[in-house]
Amino acid sequence: MRQFYLTFPNGYALRSELNWTHYRLLMRVENDKAREFYMQEAVKSKWSTRQ
């Protein structure tokens, strides 16, 4: 939970289309721009957590 808070602070717009498993995987991406890209692609392409 601490890592989640540090990666996605309060002002960060979380996506309702993504679930906890998506966010757990996204927390591993260290580059902010890359993380944002993967968030957008996951929502746009309706990626499952395995994809």
CSV table of N, CA and C in Angstrom, one decimal:
chain,number,residue,atom,x,y,z
A,1,MET,N,0.8,-1.2,0.0
A,1,MET,CA,0.0,0.0,0.0
A,1,MET,C,0.9,1.3,0.0
A,2,ARG,N,2.0,1.2,0.7
A,2,ARG,CA,2.9,2.4,0.8
A,2,ARG,C,3.4,2.6,-0.6
A,3,GLN,N,3.9,1.6,-1.3
A,3,GLN,CA,4.4,1.7,-2.7
A,3,GLN,C,3.3,2.3,-3.6
A,4,PHE,N,2.1,1.8,-3.5
A,4,PHE,CA,1.0,2.3,-4.3
A,4,PHE,C,0.8,3.8,-4.0
A,5,TYR,N,0.8,4.3,-2.8
A,5,TYR,CA,0.7,5.7,-2.5
A,5,TYR,C,1.8,6.5,-3.1
A,6,LEU,N,3.0,6.0,-3.0
A,6,LEU,CA,4.2,6.7,-3.5
A,6,LEU,C,4.2,6.8,-5.0
A,7,THR,N,3.7,5.7,-5.7
A,7,THR,CA,3.6,5.7,-7.1
A,7,THR,C,2.5,6.5,-7.7
A,8,PHE,N,1.3,6.4,-7.0
A,8,PHE,CA,0.1,7.1,-7.4
A,8,PHE,C,-0.4,8.0,-6.3
A,9,PRO,N,0.2,9.2,-6.1
A,9,PRO,CA,-0.2,10.1,-5.0
A,9,PRO,C,-1.6,10.5,-5.1
A,10,ASN,N,-2.1,11.2,-4.1
A,10,ASN,CA,-3.5,11.5,-4.0
A,10,ASN,C,-4.0,12.3,-5.2
A,11,GLY,N,-3.2,13.2,-5.7
A,11,GLY,CA,-3.7,14.0,-6.9
A,11,GLY,C,-3.7,13.3,-8.2
A,12,TYR,N,-3.2,12.1,-8.2
A,12,TYR,CA,-3.1,11.3,-9.4
A,12,TYR,C,-4.4,10.8,-9.8
A,13,ALA,N,-4.8,10.9,-11.1
A,13,ALA,CA,-6.1,10.5,-11.5
A,13,ALA,C,-6.0,9.0,-11.8
A,14,LEU,N,-6.7,8.2,-10.9
A,14,LEU,CA,-6.7,6.8,-11.1
A,14,LEU,C,-7.8,6.4,-12.1
A,15,ARG,N,-7.6,5.3,-12.8
A,15,ARG,CA,-8.6,4.9,-13.8
A,15,ARG,C,-9.5,3.9,-13.3
A,16,SER,N,-10.8,4.1,-13.4
A,16,SER,CA,-11.8,3.1,-12.9
A,16,SER,C,-11.8,1.8,-13.8
A,17,GLU,N,-11.3,1.9,-15.0
A,17,GLU,CA,-11.2,0.7,-15.9
A,17,GLU,C,-10.2,-0.3,-15.5
A,18,LEU,N,-9.2,0.1,-14.7
A,18,LEU,CA,-8.1,-0.7,-14.2
A,18,LEU,C,-8.4,-1.3,-12.9
A,19,ASN,N,-8.0,-2.5,-12.6
A,19,ASN,CA,-8.2,-3.1,-11.3
A,19,ASN,C,-6.9,-3.2,-10.5
A,20,TRP,N,-7.0,-3.7,-9.3
A,20,TRP,CA,-5.8,-3.7,-8.4
A,20,TRP,C,-4.6,-4.5,-9.1
A,21,THR,N,-4.9,-5.5,-9.8
A,21,THR,CA,-3.8,-6.3,-10.4
A,21,THR,C,-3.1,-5.5,-11.5
A,22,HIS,N,-3.9,-4.7,-12.3
A,22,HIS,CA,-3.2,-3.8,-13.2
A,22,HIS,C,-2.3,-2.8,-12.5
A,23,TYR,N,-2.8,-2.2,-11.4
A,23,TYR,CA,-2.0,-1.2,-10.7
A,23,TYR,C,-0.7,-1.9,-10.1
A,24,ARG,N,-0.9,-3.1,-9.6
A,24,ARG,CA,0.3,-3.8,-9.0
A,24,ARG,C,1.4,-4.0,-10.1
A,25,LEU,N,1.0,-4.3,-11.3
A,25,LEU,CA,1.9,-4.5,-12.4
A,25,LEU,C,2.5,-3.1,-12.8
A,26,LEU,N,1.7,-2.1,-12.9
A,26,LEU,CA,2.1,-0.8,-13.2
A,26,LEU,C,3.1,-0.2,-12.2
A,27,MET,N,3.0,-0.6,-11.0
A,27,MET,CA,3.9,0.0,-10.0
A,27,MET,C,5.4,-0.5,-10.2
A,28,ARG,N,5.5,-1.6,-11.0
A,28,ARG,CA,6.9,-2.1,-11.3
A,28,ARG,C,7.6,-1.2,-12.3
A,29,VAL,N,6.8,-0.5,-13.1
A,29,VAL,CA,7.4,0.4,-14.2
A,29,VAL,C,8.0,1.6,-13.5
A,30,GLU,N,9.3,1.8,-13.6
A,30,GLU,CA,9.9,3.0,-12.9
A,30,GLU,C,9.8,4.3,-13.6
A,31,ASN,N,9.8,4.2,-14.9
A,31,ASN,CA,9.7,5.5,-15.7
A,31,ASN,C,8.2,6.0,-15.8
A,32,ASP,N,8.0,7.2,-15.3
A,32,ASP,CA,6.7,7.8,-15.3
A,32,ASP,C,6.0,7.9,-16.6
A,33,LYS,N,6.7,8.2,-17.6
A,33,LYS,CA,6.1,8.3,-19.0
A,33,LYS,C,5.8,7.0,-19.5
A,34,ALA,N,6.6,6.0,-19.3
A,34,ALA,CA,6.3,4.6,-19.7
A,34,ALA,C,5.1,4.1,-19.0
A,35,ARG,N,5.0,4.4,-17.7
A,35,ARG,CA,3.8,3.9,-16.9
A,35,ARG,C,2.6,4.5,-17.4
A,36,GLU,N,2.6,5.8,-17.7
A,36,GLU,CA,1.4,6.5,-18.2
A,36,GLU,C,1.0,5.9,-19.6
A,37,PHE,N,2.0,5.6,-20.4
A,37,PHE,CA,1.7,5.0,-21.7
A,37,PHE,C,1.0,3.7,-21.5
A,38,TYR,N,1.5,2.8,-20.7
A,38,TYR,CA,0.9,1.5,-20.4
A,38,TYR,C,-0.5,1.6,-19.8
A,39,MET,N,-0.7,2.6,-19.0
A,39,MET,CA,-2.0,2.8,-18.4
A,39,MET,C,-3.0,3.2,-19.5
A,40,GLN,N,-2.6,4.1,-20.4
A,40,GLN,CA,-3.5,4.5,-21.5
A,40,GLN,C,-3.8,3.4,-22.4
A,41,GLU,N,-2.7,2.6,-22.8
A,41,GLU,CA,-2.9,1.5,-23.7
A,41,GLU,C,-3.8,0.4,-23.1
A,42,ALA,N,-3.6,0.1,-21.8
A,42,ALA,CA,-4.4,-0.9,-21.1
A,42,ALA,C,-5.9,-0.5,-21.2
A,43,VAL,N,-6.2,0.7,-21.0
A,43,VAL,CA,-7.6,1.2,-21.0
A,43,VAL,C,-8.1,1.2,-22.4
A,44,LYS,N,-7.4,1.8,-23.3
A,44,LYS,CA,-7.8,1.9,-24.7
A,44,LYS,C,-8.0,0.5,-25.4
A,45,SER,N,-7.1,-0.4,-25.1
A,45,SER,CA,-7.1,-1.7,-25.8
A,45,SER,C,-7.8,-2.8,-24.9
A,46,LYS,N,-8.3,-2.4,-23.8
A,46,LYS,CA,-9.0,-3.3,-22.8
A,46,LYS,C,-8.1,-4.5,-22.5
A,47,TRP,N,-6.8,-4.3,-22.2
A,47,TRP,CA,-5.9,-5.3,-21.9
A,47,TRP,C,-6.3,-6.0,-20.6
A,48,SER,N,-6.2,-7.4,-20.6
A,48,SER,CA,-6.3,-8.1,-19.4
A,48,SER,C,-5.0,-8.0,-18.6
A,49,THR,N,-5.0,-8.4,-17.4
A,49,THR,CA,-3.7,-8.3,-16.6
A,49,THR,C,-2.6,-9.2,-17.2
A,50,ARG,N,-3.0,-10.3,-17.9
A,50,ARG,CA,-2.0,-11.2,-18.5
A,50,ARG,C,-1.4,-10.5,-19.7
A,51,GLN,N,-2.1,-9.7,-20.4
A,51,GLN,CA,-1.6,-9.1,-21.6
A,51,GLN,C,-0.6,-8.0,-21.2
